[in-house]
Amino acid sequence: TNSLESKAITVVHNLPATTLPTRSGQITQINDDTICTINPDNDTLTSISLSTNSVNYEVAVGVDPRSVSYNSLTDELWVTSYEEDKIYIVEPNTGQTKNTIDLAYGSEPYGVVFTPSKTLAYVSLQGSGRVLKVHVRNEAVVDSLDLGAGTQPRALAIAPNGRDLYVTRFVSPKEEGQVFLVHAHQFR
């Protein structure tokens, strides 16, 4: 006879009370009351109050923004502009652009994530198959890692230890999904 068996499994794990992983994405939390999200369809960044369920502001931010990340150390939002090959640095309370970081033509920045210490940022470049390491204070690219032609890196995540950077590949071979593990301290 054919039968189907199902079991429920409960996994209990005590998460460390210290640092949680960080990741790139289209939404980020500024504080207990404010989130910010990017809108690739109309090239804007929106700040939303959670307590009033209202929009604080919506501002233009590049062309085709793909990722936003908040840095609590510098009190800045970093937004990747895919079509402009730029990173916008935005003041989170007003939405005003403080600065931009220009990247190589055709690099197509996608994901942006900060280390747990908030002193470095990693940016995936879908167009060039690279990941950049950027010093936050002086906004300078300090290193670049080539993941290979056709890799199209997108989403990023950093483990709580700050040493392991995970990079997703947009189009993996049909047999598998691929995620690159990059040792952030050695950047290889």
PDB file of C-alpha atoms in Angstrom:
ATOM      1  CA  THR A   1       0.000   0.000   0.000  1.00  0.00           C
ATOM      2  CA  ASN A   2       1.043   3.549  -0.627  1.00  0.00           C
ATOM      3  CA  SER A   3       0.953   5.719   2.431  1.00  0.00           C
ATOM      4  CA  LEU A   4       2.078   9.164   3.219  1.00  0.00           C
ATOM      5  CA  GLU A   5       3.640   9.835   6.577  1.00  0.00           C
ATOM      6  CA  SER A   6       3.996  13.252   8.082  1.00  0.00           C
ATOM      7  CA  LYS A   7       5.818  14.245  11.233  1.00  0.00           C
ATOM      8  CA  ALA A   8       5.963  17.528  13.043  1.00  0.00           C
ATOM      9  CA  ILE A   9       9.376  18.583  14.195  1.00  0.00           C
ATOM     10  CA  THR A  10       9.978  21.403  16.619  1.00  0.00           C
ATOM     11  CA  VAL A  11      13.369  23.053  16.496  1.00  0.00           C
ATOM     12  CA  VAL A  12      14.310  25.181  19.454  1.00  0.00           C
ATOM     13  CA  HIS A  13      17.418  27.271  19.304  1.00  0.00           C
ATOM     14  CA  ASN A  14      18.433  30.077  21.598  1.00  0.00           C
ATOM     15  CA  LEU A  15      19.486  32.965  19.422  1.00  0.00           C
ATOM     16  CA  PRO A  16      22.358  35.050  20.707  1.00  0.00           C
ATOM     17  CA  ALA A  17      21.213  38.211  22.440  1.00  0.00           C
ATOM     18  CA  THR A  18      24.004  40.200  20.827  1.00  0.00           C
ATOM     19  CA  THR A  19      24.363  40.877  17.120  1.00  0.00           C
ATOM     20  CA  LEU A  20      21.853  39.652  14.560  1.00  0.00           C
ATOM     21  CA  PRO A  21      22.666  39.095  10.878  1.00  0.00           C
ATOM     22  CA  THR A  22      22.264  42.011   8.492  1.00  0.00           C
ATOM     23  CA  ARG A  23      20.911  41.763   4.957  1.00  0.00           C
ATOM     24  CA  SER A  24      20.161  43.817   1.901  1.00  0.00           C
ATOM     25  CA  GLY A  25      16.563  44.471   0.940  1.00  0.00           C
ATOM     26  CA  GLN A  26      13.870  46.879  -0.150  1.00  0.00           C
ATOM     27  CA  ILE A  27      12.851  47.853   3.374  1.00  0.00           C
ATOM     28  CA  THR A  28      14.776  48.876   6.476  1.00  0.00           C
ATOM     29  CA  GLN A  29      13.856  49.927   9.997  1.00  0.00           C
ATOM     30  CA  ILE A  30      15.186  53.238  11.325  1.00  0.00           C
ATOM     31  CA  ASN A  31      13.757  53.019  14.850  1.00  0.00           C
ATOM     32  CA  ASP A  32      10.743  51.581  16.681  1.00  0.00           C
ATOM     33  CA  ASP A  33       8.397  53.911  14.799  1.00  0.00           C
ATOM     34  CA  THR A  34       9.928  54.404  11.344  1.00  0.00           C
ATOM     35  CA  ILE A  35      10.610  52.201   8.337  1.00  0.00           C
ATOM     36  CA  CYS A  36      11.905  53.212   4.930  1.00  0.00           C
ATOM     37  CA  THR A  37      11.250  51.416   1.673  1.00  0.00           C
ATOM     38  CA  ILE A  38      12.365  51.909  -1.894  1.00  0.00           C
ATOM     39  CA  ASN A  39       9.966  51.972  -4.814  1.00  0.00           C
ATOM     40  CA  PRO A  40      11.732  50.821  -8.007  1.00  0.00           C
ATOM     41  CA  ASP A  41       8.638  51.456 -10.113  1.00  0.00           C
ATOM     42  CA  ASN A  42       8.628  55.210  -9.469  1.00  0.00           C
ATOM     43  CA  ASP A  43      12.255  55.838  -8.375  1.00  0.00           C
ATOM     44  CA  THR A  44      11.472  56.942  -4.818  1.00  0.00           C
ATOM     45  CA  LEU A  45      12.268  56.319  -1.172  1.00  0.00           C
ATOM     46  CA  THR A  46       9.359  56.401   1.285  1.00  0.00           C
ATOM     47  CA  SER A  47       9.537  56.902   5.053  1.00  0.00           C
ATOM     48  CA  ILE A  48       6.550  55.539   6.993  1.00  0.00           C
ATOM     49  CA  SER A  49       5.468  56.115  10.592  1.00  0.00           C
ATOM     50  CA  LEU A  50       4.345  52.845  12.143  1.00  0.00           C
ATOM     51  CA  SER A  51       2.428  54.498  15.001  1.00  0.00           C
ATOM     52  CA  THR A  52       0.278  56.668  12.727  1.00  0.00           C
ATOM     53  CA  ASN A  53       0.423  54.463   9.608  1.00  0.00           C
ATOM     54  CA  SER A  54       1.219  57.558   7.568  1.00  0.00           C
ATOM     55  CA  VAL A  55       3.898  58.665   5.134  1.00  0.00           C
ATOM     56  CA  ASN A  56       6.566  60.954   6.616  1.00  0.00           C
ATOM     57  CA  TYR A  57       8.006  61.709   3.175  1.00  0.00           C
ATOM     58  CA  GLU A  58       8.478  60.271  -0.289  1.00  0.00           C
ATOM     59  CA  VAL A  59      11.461  61.549  -2.262  1.00  0.00           C
ATOM     60  CA  ALA A  60      13.082  60.850  -5.618  1.00  0.00           C
ATOM     61  CA  VAL A  61      16.226  58.770  -5.236  1.00  0.00           C
ATOM     62  CA  GLY A  62      18.026  57.841  -8.437  1.00  0.00           C
ATOM     63  CA  VAL A  63      16.753  55.700 -11.267  1.00  0.00           C
ATOM     64  CA  ASP A  64      15.527  52.195 -10.439  1.00  0.00           C
ATOM     65  CA  PRO A  65      16.533  51.963  -6.749  1.00  0.00           C
ATOM     66  CA  ARG A  66      16.989  48.319  -5.736  1.00  0.00           C
ATOM     67  CA  SER A  67      18.129  48.182  -2.107  1.00  0.00           C
ATOM     68  CA  VAL A  68      18.136  50.351   1.012  1.00  0.00           C
ATOM     69  CA  SER A  69      20.080  49.870   4.231  1.00  0.00           C
ATOM     70  CA  TYR A  70      20.216  51.974   7.405  1.00  0.00           C
ATOM     71  CA  ASN A  71      23.461  52.688   9.238  1.00  0.00           C
ATOM     72  CA  SER A  72      22.771  53.606  12.872  1.00  0.00           C
ATOM     73  CA  LEU A  73      26.394  54.664  13.464  1.00  0.00           C
ATOM     74  CA  THR A  74      26.305  57.436  10.861  1.00  0.00           C
ATOM     75  CA  ASP A  75      22.503  57.860  10.842  1.00  0.00           C
ATOM     76  CA  GLU A  76      22.346  57.411   7.071  1.00  0.00           C
ATOM     77  CA  LEU A  77      20.376  55.468   4.514  1.00  0.00           C
ATOM     78  CA  TRP A  78      22.313  54.029   1.586  1.00  0.00           C
ATOM     79  CA  VAL A  79      20.263  53.377  -1.547  1.00  0.00           C
ATOM     80  CA  THR A  80      21.548  51.633  -4.682  1.00  0.00           C
ATOM     81  CA  SER A  81      20.516  53.175  -8.004  1.00  0.00           C
ATOM     82  CA  TYR A  82      20.669  50.323 -10.508  1.00  0.00           C
ATOM     83  CA  GLU A  83      20.265  52.327 -13.720  1.00  0.00           C
ATOM     84  CA  GLU A  84      22.452  55.263 -12.653  1.00  0.00           C
ATOM     85  CA  ASP A  85      25.375  53.223 -11.286  1.00  0.00           C
ATOM     86  CA  LYS A  86      25.317  55.206  -8.015  1.00  0.00           C
ATOM     87  CA  ILE A  87      24.802  54.848  -4.301  1.00  0.00           C
ATOM     88  CA  TYR A  88      22.678  57.588  -2.755  1.00  0.00           C
ATOM     89  CA  ILE A  89      23.412  58.551   0.846  1.00  0.00           C
ATOM     90  CA  VAL A  90      20.249  59.955   2.394  1.00  0.00           C
ATOM     91  CA  GLU A  91      19.411  61.685   5.678  1.00  0.00           C
ATOM     92  CA  PRO A  92      16.698  59.444   7.201  1.00  0.00           C
ATOM     93  CA  ASN A  93      14.677  62.176   8.987  1.00  0.00           C
ATOM     94  CA  THR A  94      14.204  64.461   5.979  1.00  0.00           C
ATOM     95  CA  GLY A  95      14.929  62.295   2.939  1.00  0.00           C
ATOM     96  CA  GLN A  96      17.481  64.784   1.647  1.00  0.00           C
ATOM     97  CA  THR A  97      20.387  63.366  -0.342  1.00  0.00           C
ATOM     98  CA  LYS A  98      23.649  64.060   1.522  1.00  0.00           C
ATOM     99  CA  ASN A  99      25.982  62.629  -1.102  1.00  0.00           C
ATOM    100  CA  THR A 100      26.311  60.097  -3.914  1.00  0.00           C
ATOM    101  CA  ILE A 101      29.014  57.566  -4.680  1.00  0.00           C
ATOM    102  CA  ASP A 102      29.564  57.221  -8.417  1.00  0.00           C
ATOM    103  CA  LEU A 103      30.358  53.725  -9.671  1.00  0.00           C
ATOM    104  CA  ALA A 104      31.664  52.429 -12.986  1.00  0.00           C
ATOM    105  CA  TYR A 105      29.329  52.621 -15.986  1.00  0.00           C
ATOM    106  CA  GLY A 106      27.263  49.434 -16.338  1.00  0.00           C
ATOM    107  CA  SER A 107      28.066  48.151 -12.842  1.00  0.00           C
ATOM    108  CA  GLU A 108      24.344  48.034 -11.895  1.00  0.00           C
ATOM    109  CA  PRO A 109      24.534  48.215  -8.062  1.00  0.00           C
ATOM    110  CA  TYR A 110      21.916  46.009  -6.480  1.00  0.00           C
ATOM    111  CA  GLY A 111      22.337  45.015  -2.823  1.00  0.00           C
ATOM    112  CA  VAL A 112      23.876  47.064  -0.017  1.00  0.00           C
ATOM    113  CA  VAL A 113      24.554  45.852   3.519  1.00  0.00           C
ATOM    114  CA  PHE A 114      26.548  47.129   6.497  1.00  0.00           C
ATOM    115  CA  THR A 115      28.834  45.095   8.726  1.00  0.00           C
ATOM    116  CA  PRO A 116      27.699  44.648  12.342  1.00  0.00           C
ATOM    117  CA  SER A 117      30.251  47.339  13.348  1.00  0.00           C
ATOM    118  CA  LYS A 118      28.650  49.681  10.733  1.00  0.00           C
ATOM    119  CA  THR A 119      32.115  50.803   9.557  1.00  0.00           C
ATOM    120  CA  LEU A 120      32.056  48.982   6.208  1.00  0.00           C
ATOM    121  CA  ALA A 121      29.432  48.453   3.535  1.00  0.00           C
ATOM    122  CA  TYR A 122      29.310  45.761   0.876  1.00  0.00           C
ATOM    123  CA  VAL A 123      27.626  46.475  -2.455  1.00  0.00           C
ATOM    124  CA  SER A 124      26.787  43.873  -5.098  1.00  0.00           C
ATOM    125  CA  LEU A 125      27.273  44.930  -8.704  1.00  0.00           C
ATOM    126  CA  GLN A 126      25.014  42.810 -10.879  1.00  0.00           C
ATOM    127  CA  GLY A 127      26.317  44.237 -14.149  1.00  0.00           C
ATOM    128  CA  SER A 128      30.012  43.636 -13.519  1.00  0.00           C
ATOM    129  CA  GLY A 129      29.848  40.473 -11.377  1.00  0.00           C
ATOM    130  CA  ARG A 130      31.665  42.146  -8.504  1.00  0.00           C
ATOM    131  CA  VAL A 131      31.188  42.946  -4.819  1.00  0.00           C
ATOM    132  CA  LEU A 132      32.608  46.189  -3.445  1.00  0.00           C
ATOM    133  CA  LYS A 133      33.877  46.865   0.064  1.00  0.00           C
ATOM    134  CA  VAL A 134      33.228  50.528   0.950  1.00  0.00           C
ATOM    135  CA  HIS A 135      34.582  52.438   3.955  1.00  0.00           C
ATOM    136  CA  VAL A 136      31.554  54.180   5.461  1.00  0.00           C
ATOM    137  CA  ARG A 137      33.166  57.297   6.978  1.00  0.00           C
ATOM    138  CA  ASN A 138      35.005  58.458   3.857  1.00  0.00           C
ATOM    139  CA  GLU A 139      32.661  56.728   1.365  1.00  0.00           C
ATOM    140  CA  ALA A 140      35.626  55.261  -0.504  1.00  0.00           C
ATOM    141  CA  VAL A 141      35.773  51.884  -2.227  1.00  0.00           C
ATOM    142  CA  VAL A 142      38.595  50.050  -0.447  1.00  0.00           C
ATOM    143  CA  ASP A 143      38.396  46.709  -2.247  1.00  0.00           C
ATOM    144  CA  SER A 144      36.604  44.878  -5.029  1.00  0.00           C
ATOM    145  CA  LEU A 145      36.021  41.162  -5.503  1.00  0.00           C
ATOM    146  CA  ASP A 146      35.335  39.654  -8.930  1.00  0.00           C
ATOM    147  CA  LEU A 147      32.906  36.730  -8.624  1.00  0.00           C
ATOM    148  CA  GLY A 148      33.285  35.876 -12.302  1.00  0.00           C
ATOM    149  CA  ALA A 149      31.652  36.674 -15.611  1.00  0.00           C
ATOM    150  CA  GLY A 150      27.917  36.098 -15.703  1.00  0.00           C
ATOM    151  CA  THR A 151      27.477  35.659 -11.942  1.00  0.00           C
ATOM    152  CA  GLN A 152      25.102  38.634 -11.582  1.00  0.00           C
ATOM    153  CA  PRO A 153      25.378  39.047  -7.767  1.00  0.00           C
ATOM    154  CA  ARG A 154      22.309  40.498  -6.065  1.00  0.00           C
ATOM    155  CA  ALA A 155      21.225  40.044  -2.442  1.00  0.00           C
ATOM    156  CA  LEU A 156      23.740  40.202   0.390  1.00  0.00           C
ATOM    157  CA  ALA A 157      23.765  39.016   4.008  1.00  0.00           C
ATOM    158  CA  ILE A 158      26.430  39.223   6.694  1.00  0.00           C
ATOM    159  CA  ALA A 159      26.588  36.710   9.537  1.00  0.00           C
ATOM    160  CA  PRO A 160      26.584  38.086  13.106  1.00  0.00           C
ATOM    161  CA  ASN A 161      30.321  37.359  13.347  1.00  0.00           C
ATOM    162  CA  GLY A 162      30.918  39.968  10.608  1.00  0.00           C
ATOM    163  CA  ARG A 163      33.295  37.585   8.830  1.00  0.00           C
ATOM    164  CA  ASP A 164      30.947  35.680   6.520  1.00  0.00           C
ATOM    165  CA  LEU A 165      29.319  37.516   3.620  1.00  0.00           C
ATOM    166  CA  TYR A 166      26.708  35.616   1.593  1.00  0.00           C
ATOM    167  CA  VAL A 167      25.999  36.731  -1.973  1.00  0.00           C
ATOM    168  CA  THR A 168      23.137  35.379  -4.085  1.00  0.00           C
ATOM    169  CA  ARG A 169      23.478  34.737  -7.791  1.00  0.00           C
ATOM    170  CA  PHE A 170      20.574  36.095  -9.853  1.00  0.00           C
ATOM    171  CA  VAL A 171      20.474  33.318 -12.447  1.00  0.00           C
ATOM    172  CA  SER A 172      22.021  30.057 -11.260  1.00  0.00           C
ATOM    173  CA  PRO A 173      22.475  26.923 -13.364  1.00  0.00           C
ATOM    174  CA  LYS A 174      19.169  25.043 -13.680  1.00  0.00           C
ATOM    175  CA  GLU A 175      20.476  22.166 -11.545  1.00  0.00           C
ATOM    176  CA  GLU A 176      20.966  24.304  -8.429  1.00  0.00           C
ATOM    177  CA  GLY A 177      20.661  27.656  -6.767  1.00  0.00           C
ATOM    178  CA  GLN A 178      23.972  29.305  -5.954  1.00  0.00           C
ATOM    179  CA  VAL A 179      25.039  31.430  -3.020  1.00  0.00           C
ATOM    180  CA  PHE A 180      28.642  32.559  -2.716  1.00  0.00           C
ATOM    181  CA  LEU A 181      30.350  32.564   0.678  1.00  0.00           C
ATOM    182  CA  VAL A 182      32.883  35.370   0.852  1.00  0.00           C
ATOM    183  CA  HIS A 183      35.284  35.649   3.765  1.00  0.00           C
ATOM    184  CA  ALA A 184      34.850  39.338   4.387  1.00  0.00           C
ATOM    185  CA  HIS A 185      38.060  39.919   6.343  1.00  0.00           C
ATOM    186  CA  GLN A 186      40.216  38.443   3.600  1.00  0.00           C
ATOM    187  CA  PHE A 187      37.720  39.402   0.871  1.00  0.00           C
ATOM    188  CA  ARG A 188      38.317  36.260  -1.171  1.00  0.00           C
TER     189      ARG A 188
END
